[in-house]
Amino acid sequence: MPDGRCLMQSPNWLSAAREFTFWIRAGPYVKLKDAVTHQRWHRIGLNTVHGLALRGFKSLEQLTEDNLEDYFEESVVMGVDGILNVDGRTNALLLPFHTIEDVPEEFLIRKPELKLNAVAVAKACNLPASVVSLKAFHSKLRVHLERLTPRRLSREAEAESDGMEGSVLSAGSLYDFISYFEAQHALRDVMNCPTIRFNPFMEETPAEIAKRLGRAGRKTPIAPHHLMIRLFEGCTKILVNDWDDIRAEYIRAARAYLNSTVSWSAVSQARSKVLHVANACFVLISGFTARRPGEVRLLERDCLAGNNEKGWWLKVTIIKNHDHTKTWVTIPNIVARAVSILIEIADFHADEARTDKLFVIYAPSKKRFVELTVCRGITEFARKLDAVSYVEDGVNKEWLWYPRQFRRFFAVVFFHRFNGGMETLCHELRHWSVDQARGYATLDTEAARYWLKTEQEFKRHVATTIANDEEELTGPLANRYRKLSERLKRMLRGKIVPVDQTAAEMIVRHMGREANVFTVNAWSTCGCPNSQKGTDKANCRKGGKGQGLGASLKDAGTSVCGDCPWSMQNAAQREYVARDAAKTREILENDCRPQNIFKMLQERRYLRLVEFVEDAA
C-alpha cells in the first residue's frame, strides 16, 4: 500500500479487493470464461485500491461523484502510470541524486551492465511489485540513469524523456478502469464490504466517458496488397507442396531418436520445419476467417466440419465482452487443410498424450504439450517468404506484421472487392454495431490507391480482350463494347497507330465516362455504373430492390443477370449458368407434386436459363 503497509493490514481495502475478485466472477455483472481475464480484473482492482488509498481515501464508501470525476480526468486517463503516480514517486526518490556516486548501492545493478534496480526502487517508493513488469517504469529508470551518468543522452533516452509524463490511454483501454466502478455499484448488494452507494453513471455510460476522455484508438494499418498476397501465396505453397515431406521427415527423425540412432539436434531441425508450417496455418486461418488472434488460438480439435464438395465449416469461440460463445463460420478449402494439418501436428505423439487444443505440439523433453507461439515473430516468418521488403515512392521500406492486420484485410477485401454488405461484414466480424465494422472497412491512402489501380487494370483487361478478340465475351454489355471496338478500329485504320492497343485505351476511357464499376461473379461480370440512370436499368434493382447506387448483389443471380444491360459472361461463367440450368431441369423432372405457383416459378426460371445459354451459344 502507499504507506508501506501490506494490504492485509488495511481492513477496508482488503475486504474491497477480496470481495471484488470473488464476485466479479461469481456475480451477475459479467460472465468470465477464462482465468486470464479474471486475473486482469483482479489486477485492475488492486491498482485501483492502491490509487485511491494514495489519494487519502479510507474506503470506496468515501467517494463522491466529484471525487470520481476528478479521479477519471486526472489519473485514470494515464492508465496504471497515472493511477499509481509512478512518475511522481520515482522522481521524488531519484531526483535528489545528482550523480551516480550519490545513489545508494541497493538501487544499483552493476553487472553485466550498469542499471537501476527496478525491484529495489519500486519497494523504496512503496509501489506494488507489479510495476516492475511495466515497460514505462523501466523507461523512466533508463532516463534517470542517463541523467545520473556523464554520458550524453542517447536518442532513445531523449525520446523517453520527452514522454515522461505519459500518454492518454485509448478509449478501449480506459473503459476497463472506469467499468470497475460500474461493477462495484452493480455488485453492492452481494459484496460484504464498504463500497460506493451511488450510481456514478446516471448521465454517461462507462463507454461514453471512456470515449470522451480517452484518445482515439490507432487504426490497424492495411498491409501493401502485394505483400499480403505474397504472404498468403507462400503460406499456401507450404501447406500444399511442402507439408507431406516435412511430416515424413519429422516422423522419421522422431522414431530414430527413440531408437537412439540420431541425436536430438536432428529432431530439433525437423521440428523447426513443423513449427514453420504451423505459422503458415495460423496466417491462413486468421486471414480467411476474420477471427481475432485469441479466438484462433482457442480453436479445438473438433472445430472442423464439412467436405470439399458441400463446403467447410469452422467452430470458433467469440471472446468479445468476455462472453465465450461458440458458433460456426464458413471457411474456404485452404483453411480446412490448415486445420487438418494442425490436428496432425498434435497427433504426432498421440501415444504419449492427447489434447483437445489445436495450436499445441508435444514437447518430448517436457513430456507434455506446449502451446505454439504462432502470434509472435510473424515479421520474421514473412521475411522468409519475401513478404516484408517493399518500395514506396522510390524508398525501400520494411513492413511490420502483427496478427490483427489479417482481420482488417479480410474486412477491406470483403467490402471493397466483393461488394459485401456492411451488415453482413458486421456479423462476420461479430461486432455490436455497423459503425464499428465500418471502421474496419475504411480504406487508408495506400489501400485506396491499390483498389483504384486494381479496378483500372481490370477495365484495361476487359477492353484489351474485346479489342483483340482474345476471349469470346457475351452478354448485352460485351456486345455494346464489341460494336464500339469495331467502330473505333474502322476509324483508326487510316492512321499510323497500333489499332488494337489504341482501341482498347479508348474503350477504357469510355468505361470511365459511363462510370462502370466491375464486379466478377461466378455467373457473370457486372458492369453496373455508379449512377442513378444506370442503376434504374439494372435487373437486380427493378421493383425497388437494393439501396444506394449500383448493383444489388444479394438480389442478383443466374436467372437475373443473363439479359441485364450491364452483364457480360466469359466461357467459365457461361458454363456455370449451363450447370445451373441442368440442375434446375433435374429438379423439375424429379418433382412429382401437382402444378402449383412454386413449380411454375421454377419452370419459368429454367426457361430463362435455357434462353441465356442458347443466346450465348
Coordinates of C-alpha atoms in Angstrom, one line a residue:
M1 CA 0.0 0.0 0.0
P2 CA 1.2 3.6 -0.4
D3 CA 2.0 3.9 3.3
G4 CA 4.3 0.9 3.2
R5 CA 1.9 -1.4 5.0
C6 CA 0.7 -4.7 3.4
L7 CA -2.8 -4.8 2.0
M8 CA -3.6 -7.4 4.7
Q9 CA -3.1 -4.6 7.3
S10 CA -5.8 -2.3 5.7
P11 CA -9.1 -4.0 6.6
N12 CA -11.4 -1.8 4.4
W13 CA -9.2 -2.1 1.3
L14 CA -8.5 -5.8 1.9
S15 CA -12.2 -6.6 2.0
A16 CA -12.9 -4.5 -1.1
A17 CA -10.2 -6.3 -3.1
R18 CA -11.2 -9.8 -1.9
E19 CA -14.9 -9.3 -2.4
F20 CA -14.5 -7.8 -5.8
T21 CA -12.1 -10.5 -7.0
F22 CA -14.6 -13.2 -6.0
W23 CA -17.8 -11.6 -7.1
I24 CA -16.6 -10.3 -10.5
R25 CA -16.5 -14.0 -11.5
A26 CA -19.3 -15.4 -9.4
G27 CA -21.7 -12.5 -9.6
P28 CA -24.2 -11.3 -12.2
Y29 CA -22.1 -8.3 -13.6
V30 CA -20.2 -10.2 -16.2
K31 CA -19.6 -13.8 -17.3
L32 CA -15.9 -14.6 -17.2
K33 CA -14.9 -17.8 -19.0
D34 CA -11.1 -17.9 -18.5
A35 CA -8.6 -17.3 -15.8
V36 CA -6.6 -14.8 -17.8
T37 CA -9.5 -12.3 -17.9
H38 CA -10.3 -12.9 -14.3
Q39 CA -6.7 -12.2 -13.4
R40 CA -6.8 -9.0 -15.4
W41 CA -9.9 -7.8 -13.5
H42 CA -8.1 -8.7 -10.2
R43 CA -5.1 -6.6 -11.1
I44 CA -7.3 -3.6 -12.1
G45 CA -9.0 -3.9 -8.7
L46 CA -5.7 -4.0 -6.8
N47 CA -4.3 -1.0 -8.7
T48 CA -7.5 1.0 -8.1
V49 CA -7.5 0.2 -4.4
H50 CA -3.8 1.3 -4.2
G51 CA -4.5 4.5 -6.2
L52 CA -7.5 5.6 -4.1
A53 CA -5.5 4.9 -0.9
L54 CA -2.7 7.0 -2.3
R55 CA -5.2 9.9 -2.6
G56 CA -6.2 9.7 1.0
F57 CA -9.4 7.7 0.8
K58 CA -10.1 5.2 3.6
S59 CA -12.6 3.2 1.6
L60 CA -14.8 3.3 -1.5
E61 CA -17.7 4.5 0.6
Q62 CA -16.0 7.9 1.0
L63 CA -16.0 8.6 -2.8
T64 CA -18.4 11.3 -4.1
E65 CA -19.3 11.9 -7.7
D66 CA -17.0 14.9 -7.9
N67 CA -14.1 12.8 -6.5
L68 CA -14.7 10.1 -9.1
E69 CA -14.9 12.6 -12.0
D70 CA -11.6 14.2 -10.9
Y71 CA -10.0 10.7 -10.5
F72 CA -11.1 9.8 -14.0
E73 CA -9.8 13.0 -15.6
E74 CA -6.5 13.4 -13.7
S75 CA -5.4 9.8 -13.1
V76 CA -7.2 7.1 -14.9
V77 CA -6.7 8.7 -18.3
M78 CA -3.0 7.9 -17.9
G79 CA -3.6 4.2 -17.0
V80 CA -1.6 2.4 -14.4
D81 CA 1.1 5.1 -14.5
G82 CA -1.4 7.7 -13.6
I83 CA -3.3 5.7 -11.0
L84 CA -0.2 4.7 -9.1
N85 CA 1.6 8.1 -9.8
V86 CA 4.6 6.1 -10.8
D87 CA 6.3 9.1 -12.4
G88 CA 6.0 11.4 -9.3
R89 CA 7.0 8.8 -6.8
T90 CA 10.1 7.7 -8.7
N91 CA 11.1 11.4 -9.3
A92 CA 10.7 12.1 -5.5
L93 CA 13.1 9.2 -4.8
L94 CA 15.7 9.7 -7.6
L95 CA 15.8 13.4 -8.4
P96 CA 17.7 14.4 -5.2
F97 CA 20.7 12.3 -6.5
H98 CA 22.8 14.3 -8.9
T99 CA 25.5 11.8 -9.9
I100 CA 25.7 8.0 -10.0
E101 CA 28.0 8.1 -6.9
D102 CA 25.2 9.6 -4.9
V103 CA 22.9 6.7 -5.5
P104 CA 22.9 4.0 -2.7
E105 CA 24.3 0.7 -3.8
E106 CA 21.0 -1.1 -3.1
F107 CA 19.4 0.8 -6.0
L108 CA 22.1 -0.2 -8.5
I109 CA 22.9 -3.3 -10.5
R110 CA 26.5 -3.1 -11.9
K111 CA 26.8 -6.4 -13.8
P112 CA 26.6 -7.3 -16.6
E113 CA 25.9 -3.6 -17.2
L114 CA 25.1 -0.6 -15.0
K115 CA 21.4 0.0 -14.4
L116 CA 19.0 0.9 -11.7
N117 CA 17.5 -1.9 -9.7
A118 CA 13.8 -1.8 -10.6
V119 CA 12.7 -4.1 -7.7
A120 CA 14.6 -2.0 -5.1
V121 CA 13.3 1.3 -6.5
A122 CA 9.7 0.1 -6.5
K123 CA 10.0 -1.1 -3.0
A124 CA 11.5 2.2 -1.8
C125 CA 8.7 4.1 -3.4
N126 CA 6.0 1.8 -1.9
L127 CA 4.9 0.8 -5.4
P128 CA 3.2 -2.5 -6.0
A129 CA 5.6 -5.2 -7.2
S130 CA 3.6 -5.5 -10.4
V131 CA 5.0 -2.2 -11.7
V132 CA 8.4 -4.0 -12.3
S133 CA 6.7 -5.6 -15.4
L134 CA 5.7 -2.3 -16.9
K135 CA 7.8 -1.1 -19.8
A136 CA 7.0 2.5 -18.9
F137 CA 8.6 2.0 -15.4
H138 CA 11.9 0.7 -16.9
S139 CA 11.9 3.6 -19.5
K140 CA 11.7 6.1 -16.6
L141 CA 14.6 4.3 -14.8
R142 CA 16.7 4.4 -18.0
V143 CA 16.1 8.2 -18.3
H144 CA 17.2 8.7 -14.7
L145 CA 20.3 6.6 -15.3
E146 CA 21.2 8.7 -18.3
R147 CA 20.8 11.8 -16.2
L148 CA 23.0 10.5 -13.4
T149 CA 25.8 9.3 -15.7
P150 CA 28.1 11.8 -17.5
R151 CA 27.3 10.4 -20.9
R152 CA 25.1 12.4 -23.2
L153 CA 21.5 11.4 -23.6
S154 CA 21.0 8.8 -26.3
R155 CA 18.3 9.3 -28.8
E156 CA 16.3 6.6 -27.2
A157 CA 16.5 8.2 -23.8
E158 CA 15.7 11.6 -25.2
A159 CA 12.6 10.2 -26.8
E160 CA 11.7 8.6 -23.5
S161 CA 12.3 11.8 -21.5
D162 CA 10.0 13.7 -23.9
G163 CA 7.2 11.3 -22.9
M164 CA 8.0 11.1 -19.2
E165 CA 4.6 12.4 -18.3
G166 CA 2.9 9.5 -20.0
S167 CA 0.3 9.5 -22.7
V168 CA -3.5 9.3 -22.6
L169 CA -5.0 5.8 -22.9
S170 CA -7.1 4.8 -25.8
A171 CA -10.9 4.7 -25.2
G172 CA -10.9 0.9 -25.2
S173 CA -8.1 0.6 -22.5
L174 CA -9.7 3.4 -20.4
Y175 CA -13.0 1.6 -20.4
D176 CA -11.7 -1.3 -18.2
F177 CA -10.6 1.1 -15.4
I178 CA -13.8 3.0 -15.5
S179 CA -16.1 0.0 -15.6
Y180 CA -14.5 -1.2 -12.4
F181 CA -16.8 1.3 -10.6
E182 CA -19.8 0.2 -12.5
A183 CA -19.1 -3.3 -11.4
Q184 CA -18.7 -2.1 -7.8
H185 CA -22.2 -0.5 -8.0
A186 CA -23.8 -3.5 -9.7
L187 CA -22.4 -5.9 -7.1
R188 CA -23.0 -3.7 -4.0
D189 CA -25.8 -5.9 -2.7
V190 CA -23.8 -9.1 -2.7
M191 CA -20.4 -7.8 -1.6
N192 CA -19.7 -7.7 2.2
C193 CA -17.5 -4.6 2.3
P194 CA -17.8 -0.8 2.2
T195 CA -18.4 0.3 -1.4
I196 CA -20.0 3.1 -3.4
R197 CA -23.7 3.6 -2.8
F198 CA -24.5 5.9 -5.7
N199 CA -24.7 5.2 -9.4
P200 CA -21.7 7.0 -11.0
F201 CA -23.1 6.6 -14.5
M202 CA -26.5 8.2 -14.4
E203 CA -25.6 10.7 -17.1
E204 CA -23.0 8.9 -19.1
T205 CA -22.2 5.2 -19.5
P206 CA -18.6 4.0 -18.9
A207 CA -18.2 3.6 -22.7
E208 CA -19.3 7.3 -23.2
I209 CA -16.9 8.5 -20.5
A210 CA -14.0 6.5 -22.0
K211 CA -14.7 7.9 -25.5
R212 CA -14.8 11.4 -24.1
L213 CA -11.6 11.2 -22.0
G214 CA -9.6 8.7 -24.0
R215 CA -7.7 9.2 -27.2
A216 CA -8.9 7.7 -30.4
G217 CA -7.5 4.2 -30.9
R218 CA -4.8 3.8 -33.6
K219 CA -6.3 2.2 -36.6
T220 CA -4.7 -1.1 -37.6
P221 CA -2.8 -0.4 -40.9
I222 CA -3.6 -2.3 -44.0
A223 CA -0.5 -4.1 -45.4
P224 CA 0.6 -3.3 -49.0
H225 CA -1.6 -5.6 -51.2
H226 CA 1.3 -7.3 -53.0
L227 CA 3.0 -8.2 -49.6
M228 CA -0.3 -9.6 -48.3
I229 CA -0.9 -11.7 -51.4
R230 CA 2.7 -12.8 -51.4
L231 CA 2.4 -13.9 -47.8
F232 CA -0.8 -15.8 -48.4
E233 CA 0.7 -17.4 -51.5
G234 CA 3.8 -18.5 -49.7
C235 CA 1.8 -20.0 -46.8
T236 CA -0.5 -21.9 -49.3
K237 CA 2.6 -23.3 -51.1
I238 CA 4.0 -24.6 -47.7
L239 CA 0.7 -26.4 -47.0
V240 CA 0.2 -27.8 -50.5
N241 CA 3.7 -28.5 -51.7
D242 CA 5.9 -29.0 -48.6
W243 CA 3.8 -30.4 -45.8
D244 CA 3.9 -34.1 -46.8
D245 CA 7.8 -34.1 -47.0
I246 CA 8.1 -32.2 -43.7
R247 CA 5.7 -34.6 -41.9
A248 CA 7.6 -37.7 -43.2
E249 CA 11.0 -36.1 -42.2
Y250 CA 9.8 -35.3 -38.6
I251 CA 8.2 -38.8 -38.1
R252 CA 11.4 -40.5 -39.4
A253 CA 13.6 -38.3 -37.1
A254 CA 11.4 -38.8 -34.0
R255 CA 11.4 -42.6 -34.5
A256 CA 15.2 -42.7 -35.0
Y257 CA 15.7 -40.6 -31.9
L258 CA 13.5 -43.0 -29.8
N259 CA 15.7 -45.8 -31.1
S260 CA 18.8 -43.8 -30.2
T261 CA 20.2 -43.7 -33.7
V262 CA 20.2 -39.9 -34.1
S263 CA 20.8 -37.0 -31.8
W264 CA 18.2 -34.5 -30.5
S265 CA 19.6 -31.9 -32.9
A266 CA 18.2 -33.9 -35.9
V267 CA 14.8 -33.9 -34.3
S268 CA 15.0 -30.2 -33.5
Q269 CA 15.8 -29.4 -37.1
A270 CA 12.8 -31.3 -38.3
R271 CA 10.7 -29.9 -35.5
S272 CA 11.6 -26.3 -36.6
K273 CA 10.1 -27.1 -40.1
V274 CA 6.9 -28.3 -38.4
L275 CA 6.7 -25.0 -36.4
H276 CA 7.2 -23.1 -39.7
V277 CA 4.2 -25.0 -41.1
A278 CA 2.1 -24.1 -38.0
N279 CA 2.9 -20.4 -38.5
A280 CA 1.6 -20.7 -42.1
C281 CA -1.6 -22.4 -40.8
F282 CA -2.1 -19.5 -38.3
V283 CA -1.7 -16.8 -41.0
L284 CA -4.2 -18.5 -43.4
I285 CA -6.8 -19.2 -40.7
S286 CA -6.5 -15.6 -39.4
G287 CA -6.6 -14.1 -42.9
F288 CA -9.6 -16.1 -44.2
T289 CA -11.9 -16.3 -41.2
A290 CA -11.6 -12.7 -39.8
R291 CA -11.2 -14.1 -36.3
R292 CA -9.3 -12.3 -33.5
P293 CA -5.9 -13.8 -32.6
G294 CA -7.2 -15.0 -29.3
E295 CA -10.1 -16.7 -31.0
V296 CA -7.8 -18.5 -33.4
R297 CA -5.7 -19.8 -30.5
L298 CA -8.8 -21.2 -28.8
L299 CA -9.7 -23.5 -31.7
E300 CA -10.1 -27.1 -30.6
R301 CA -9.7 -30.5 -32.4
D302 CA -13.4 -30.9 -33.1
C303 CA -13.7 -27.4 -34.8
L304 CA -13.9 -28.7 -38.4
A305 CA -16.9 -30.0 -40.2
G306 CA -17.9 -30.5 -43.9
N307 CA -16.2 -31.7 -47.1
N308 CA -14.8 -30.3 -50.3
E309 CA -18.0 -30.9 -52.2
K310 CA -20.5 -29.1 -50.0
G311 CA -18.1 -26.8 -48.2
W312 CA -16.4 -26.5 -44.9
W313 CA -17.4 -25.0 -41.5
L314 CA -15.3 -24.0 -38.5
K315 CA -16.5 -23.9 -34.9
V316 CA -15.0 -20.8 -33.3
T317 CA -15.2 -19.1 -29.9
I318 CA -16.2 -15.5 -29.9
I319 CA -14.5 -13.8 -27.0
K320 CA -16.0 -10.3 -27.3
N321 CA -17.0 -8.8 -24.0
H322 CA -15.8 -11.9 -22.1
D323 CA -18.7 -13.9 -23.4
H324 CA -17.2 -17.0 -24.9
T325 CA -19.9 -18.0 -27.3
K326 CA -19.3 -20.9 -29.8
T327 CA -20.6 -20.5 -33.3
W328 CA -19.9 -21.9 -36.8
V329 CA -18.5 -19.9 -39.7
T330 CA -17.9 -20.9 -43.3
I331 CA -14.3 -21.3 -44.5
P332 CA -12.5 -22.0 -47.8
N333 CA -10.8 -25.3 -48.5
I334 CA -7.3 -24.0 -47.7
V335 CA -8.4 -23.1 -44.2
A336 CA -9.8 -26.6 -43.8
R337 CA -6.5 -28.0 -44.9
A338 CA -4.6 -25.8 -42.4
V339 CA -6.8 -27.1 -39.5
S340 CA -6.3 -30.7 -40.6
I341 CA -2.5 -30.2 -40.6
L342 CA -2.6 -28.7 -37.1
I343 CA -4.6 -31.8 -35.9
E344 CA -1.9 -34.0 -37.5
I345 CA 0.8 -32.0 -35.6
A346 CA -1.0 -32.5 -32.3
D347 CA -1.3 -36.2 -33.1
F348 CA 2.4 -36.8 -33.8
H349 CA 2.8 -38.1 -30.3
A350 CA -0.7 -39.4 -29.6
D351 CA 0.7 -42.5 -27.9
E352 CA 2.2 -40.3 -25.2
A353 CA -0.7 -37.9 -24.6
R354 CA -3.9 -36.5 -26.1
T355 CA -5.2 -32.9 -26.1
D356 CA -8.3 -31.1 -27.2
K357 CA -6.4 -27.9 -28.1
L358 CA -5.4 -27.3 -31.7
F359 CA -2.4 -24.9 -31.5
V360 CA -0.2 -27.3 -29.5
I361 CA 2.8 -29.6 -30.1
Y362 CA 4.1 -32.3 -27.9
A363 CA 7.5 -31.5 -26.3
P364 CA 9.3 -34.8 -25.6
S365 CA 11.8 -33.1 -23.2
K366 CA 9.0 -31.8 -21.0
K367 CA 6.7 -34.8 -21.6
R368 CA 3.7 -32.6 -22.2
F369 CA 2.0 -30.5 -24.8
V370 CA 3.2 -26.9 -25.2
E371 CA 1.3 -24.0 -26.9
L372 CA 2.5 -23.0 -30.3
T373 CA 3.7 -19.4 -30.2
V374 CA 2.3 -18.5 -33.6
C375 CA 1.3 -14.9 -32.8
R376 CA 4.9 -13.8 -32.2
G377 CA 7.6 -13.5 -34.9
I378 CA 5.2 -13.1 -37.8
T379 CA 7.5 -10.4 -39.4
E380 CA 10.5 -12.9 -39.4
F381 CA 8.3 -15.6 -40.7
A382 CA 7.1 -13.3 -43.5
R383 CA 10.7 -12.3 -44.2
K384 CA 11.4 -16.0 -45.1
L385 CA 8.6 -15.7 -47.7
D386 CA 9.9 -12.4 -49.1
A387 CA 6.9 -10.6 -47.8
V388 CA 8.5 -7.8 -45.8
S389 CA 10.5 -5.5 -48.0
Y390 CA 8.8 -3.2 -50.4
V391 CA 9.4 0.1 -52.3
E392 CA 7.2 3.2 -51.8
D393 CA 7.9 6.4 -53.7
G394 CA 11.3 5.2 -54.5
V395 CA 12.2 4.4 -50.9
N396 CA 13.0 0.9 -49.6
K397 CA 10.8 0.0 -46.6
E398 CA 10.0 -2.9 -44.4
W399 CA 6.5 -3.8 -43.2
L400 CA 6.0 -4.8 -39.6
W401 CA 3.5 -7.7 -39.4
Y402 CA 1.1 -8.4 -36.5
P403 CA -2.0 -10.6 -36.3
R404 CA -4.8 -8.0 -36.3
Q405 CA -3.8 -6.9 -39.8
F406 CA -5.3 -10.1 -41.2
R407 CA -8.7 -9.3 -39.7
R408 CA -8.6 -5.8 -41.2
F409 CA -7.5 -7.1 -44.6
F410 CA -10.5 -9.5 -44.6
A411 CA -12.9 -6.6 -43.9
V412 CA -11.4 -4.5 -46.7
V413 CA -11.4 -7.3 -49.3
F414 CA -14.9 -8.4 -48.3
F415 CA -16.4 -4.9 -48.6
H416 CA -14.5 -3.2 -51.4
R417 CA -13.6 -6.2 -53.7
F418 CA -16.7 -8.3 -53.3
N419 CA -19.2 -5.5 -52.6
G420 CA -20.2 -7.2 -49.3
G421 CA -23.0 -5.6 -47.3
M422 CA -21.9 -3.7 -44.2
E423 CA -24.4 -5.6 -42.1
T424 CA -23.0 -8.9 -43.3
L425 CA -19.5 -7.7 -42.5
C426 CA -20.6 -6.7 -39.1
H427 CA -21.9 -10.2 -38.5
E428 CA -18.8 -11.8 -39.9
L429 CA -16.6 -9.8 -37.5
R430 CA -19.1 -10.3 -34.7
H431 CA -19.3 -6.6 -33.9
W432 CA -22.1 -5.0 -31.9
S433 CA -22.7 -2.1 -34.4
V434 CA -22.3 -1.3 -38.0
D435 CA -20.4 1.8 -37.1
Q436 CA -17.7 -0.3 -35.5
A437 CA -17.5 -2.6 -38.6
R438 CA -17.3 0.5 -40.9
G439 CA -14.1 1.5 -39.2
Y440 CA -12.5 -1.8 -40.2
A441 CA -13.5 -1.4 -43.8
T442 CA -12.3 2.2 -44.1
L443 CA -9.5 2.5 -46.6
D444 CA -6.3 4.2 -45.8
T445 CA -4.3 6.1 -48.5
E446 CA -2.2 3.1 -49.7
A447 CA -5.2 0.7 -49.8
A448 CA -7.4 3.2 -51.6
R449 CA -4.6 3.6 -54.2
Y450 CA -4.5 -0.2 -54.6
W451 CA -8.2 -0.7 -55.2
L452 CA -8.3 2.1 -57.8
K453 CA -5.3 0.6 -59.5
T454 CA -6.8 -2.9 -59.4
E455 CA -10.1 -1.7 -60.9
Q456 CA -8.4 0.3 -63.6
E457 CA -6.3 -2.8 -64.5
F458 CA -9.4 -5.0 -64.8
K459 CA -11.1 -2.4 -67.0
R460 CA -8.0 -2.4 -69.2
H461 CA -8.0 -6.2 -69.3
V462 CA -11.7 -6.3 -70.4
A463 CA -11.1 -3.6 -73.1
T464 CA -8.0 -5.4 -74.4
T465 CA -9.8 -8.7 -74.6
I466 CA -12.6 -7.2 -76.6
A467 CA -10.3 -5.1 -78.9
N468 CA -8.1 -8.1 -79.7
D469 CA -10.9 -10.7 -79.8
E470 CA -8.8 -12.8 -77.3
E471 CA -11.8 -14.3 -75.5
E472 CA -15.4 -14.6 -76.5
L473 CA -17.3 -12.4 -74.1
T474 CA -21.1 -12.5 -74.4
G475 CA -23.9 -10.5 -72.9
P476 CA -25.5 -7.1 -73.6
L477 CA -22.6 -5.1 -72.2
A478 CA -20.0 -7.1 -74.1
N479 CA -22.0 -6.7 -77.3
R480 CA -22.1 -2.9 -76.9
Y481 CA -18.3 -2.7 -76.3
R482 CA -17.6 -5.0 -79.2
K483 CA -19.6 -2.7 -81.5
L484 CA -17.8 0.3 -80.1
S485 CA -14.5 -1.5 -80.8
E486 CA -15.4 -2.2 -84.4
R487 CA -16.3 1.4 -85.0
L488 CA -13.1 2.6 -83.4
K489 CA -11.0 0.2 -85.4
R490 CA -12.6 1.4 -88.7
M491 CA -11.8 5.0 -87.7
L492 CA -8.2 4.2 -86.7
R493 CA -7.2 2.0 -89.7
G494 CA -6.3 5.1 -91.8
K495 CA -3.9 6.4 -89.1
I496 CA -0.4 5.2 -88.2
V497 CA -1.2 3.9 -84.7
P498 CA -1.4 0.4 -83.1
V499 CA -5.1 -0.1 -83.9
D500 CA -6.0 -2.7 -81.2
Q501 CA -4.0 -1.0 -78.5
T502 CA -5.4 2.4 -79.2
A503 CA -8.9 1.0 -79.5
A504 CA -8.5 -0.7 -76.0
E505 CA -7.4 2.6 -74.4
M506 CA -10.4 4.4 -76.0
I507 CA -12.7 1.7 -74.6
V508 CA -11.2 2.2 -71.2
R509 CA -11.9 6.0 -71.4
H510 CA -15.5 5.2 -72.5
M511 CA -15.9 2.9 -69.4
G512 CA -14.7 5.9 -67.3
R513 CA -17.3 8.2 -68.8
E514 CA -20.1 5.6 -68.2
A515 CA -18.8 5.2 -64.6
N516 CA -18.8 1.4 -64.9
V517 CA -18.0 -0.4 -61.7
F518 CA -17.0 -4.0 -62.4
T519 CA -17.8 -6.9 -60.1
V520 CA -17.0 -10.5 -61.1
N521 CA -19.5 -13.2 -60.0
A522 CA -19.5 -16.9 -60.7
W523 CA -22.2 -16.5 -63.3
S524 CA -21.4 -13.1 -64.9
T525 CA -19.3 -9.9 -64.8
C526 CA -21.4 -7.0 -63.7
G527 CA -20.5 -3.5 -65.0
C528 CA -23.4 -1.6 -63.5
P529 CA -22.5 2.1 -63.4
N530 CA -22.4 4.1 -60.1
S531 CA -25.2 6.4 -61.4
Q532 CA -28.9 6.7 -60.9
K533 CA -29.7 6.3 -64.6
G534 CA -27.6 3.1 -64.8
T535 CA -29.0 1.8 -61.6
D536 CA -32.6 2.1 -62.8
K537 CA -31.7 -0.1 -65.8
A538 CA -30.2 -3.0 -63.8
N539 CA -32.3 -6.1 -63.5
C540 CA -31.3 -6.6 -59.9
R541 CA -32.7 -3.2 -58.9
K542 CA -36.1 -3.5 -60.5
G543 CA -39.1 -3.4 -58.2
G544 CA -37.3 -1.1 -55.7
K545 CA -34.7 -3.7 -54.7
G546 CA -31.4 -2.7 -53.1
Q547 CA -30.2 0.7 -51.7
G548 CA -28.0 3.4 -53.0
L549 CA -26.4 3.3 -56.4
G550 CA -25.0 0.4 -58.4
A551 CA -25.9 -3.3 -58.4
S552 CA -27.6 -5.2 -55.6
L553 CA -25.6 -8.4 -55.5
K554 CA -27.9 -10.0 -52.9
D555 CA -30.7 -9.8 -55.5
A556 CA -28.5 -10.9 -58.4
G557 CA -28.2 -14.5 -59.7
T558 CA -28.0 -16.7 -62.8
S559 CA -31.7 -16.1 -63.9
V560 CA -31.5 -12.3 -63.1
C561 CA -28.2 -11.2 -64.7
G562 CA -28.4 -13.0 -68.1
D563 CA -30.1 -10.3 -70.1
C564 CA -29.2 -7.4 -67.8
P565 CA -27.8 -4.5 -69.9
W566 CA -24.8 -4.3 -67.6
S567 CA -23.9 -8.0 -67.8
M568 CA -21.3 -10.0 -69.7
Q569 CA -20.0 -13.6 -69.5
N570 CA -16.9 -15.4 -70.3
A571 CA -16.6 -19.1 -71.1
A572 CA -16.3 -20.2 -67.4
Q573 CA -19.3 -18.1 -66.4
R574 CA -21.4 -19.5 -69.3
E575 CA -20.5 -23.0 -68.1
Y576 CA -21.7 -22.1 -64.6
V577 CA -25.1 -20.9 -66.0
A578 CA -25.4 -24.1 -68.0
R579 CA -24.7 -26.3 -64.9
D580 CA -27.4 -24.3 -63.0
A581 CA -29.8 -24.9 -65.9
A582 CA -29.1 -28.6 -65.8
K583 CA -29.6 -28.8 -62.0
T584 CA -32.9 -26.9 -62.4
R585 CA -34.1 -29.3 -65.1
E586 CA -33.2 -32.3 -62.9
I587 CA -35.2 -30.8 -60.0
L588 CA -38.2 -30.3 -62.3
E589 CA -38.0 -33.8 -63.7
N590 CA -38.0 -35.3 -60.2
D591 CA -40.7 -33.1 -58.8
C592 CA -43.9 -35.2 -58.5
R593 CA -46.0 -32.6 -56.9
P594 CA -49.1 -31.3 -58.7
Q595 CA -48.8 -28.0 -60.5
N596 CA -48.5 -25.0 -58.1
I597 CA -47.2 -21.5 -58.1
F598 CA -43.7 -22.6 -56.8
K599 CA -43.4 -25.2 -59.6
M600 CA -44.4 -22.6 -62.2
L601 CA -41.8 -20.2 -60.9
Q602 CA -39.1 -22.9 -61.1
E603 CA -40.2 -23.7 -64.7
R604 CA -40.0 -20.0 -65.6
R605 CA -36.5 -19.8 -64.1
Y606 CA -35.4 -22.9 -66.1
L607 CA -36.7 -21.4 -69.4
R608 CA -34.8 -18.1 -68.7
L609 CA -31.6 -20.0 -68.0
V610 CA -32.0 -22.1 -71.2
E611 CA -32.6 -18.9 -73.2
F612 CA -29.5 -17.3 -71.8
V613 CA -27.4 -20.4 -72.6
E614 CA -28.8 -20.6 -76.2
D615 CA -28.3 -16.9 -76.8
A616 CA -24.6 -17.2 -75.6
A617 CA -24.1 -20.1 -78.0

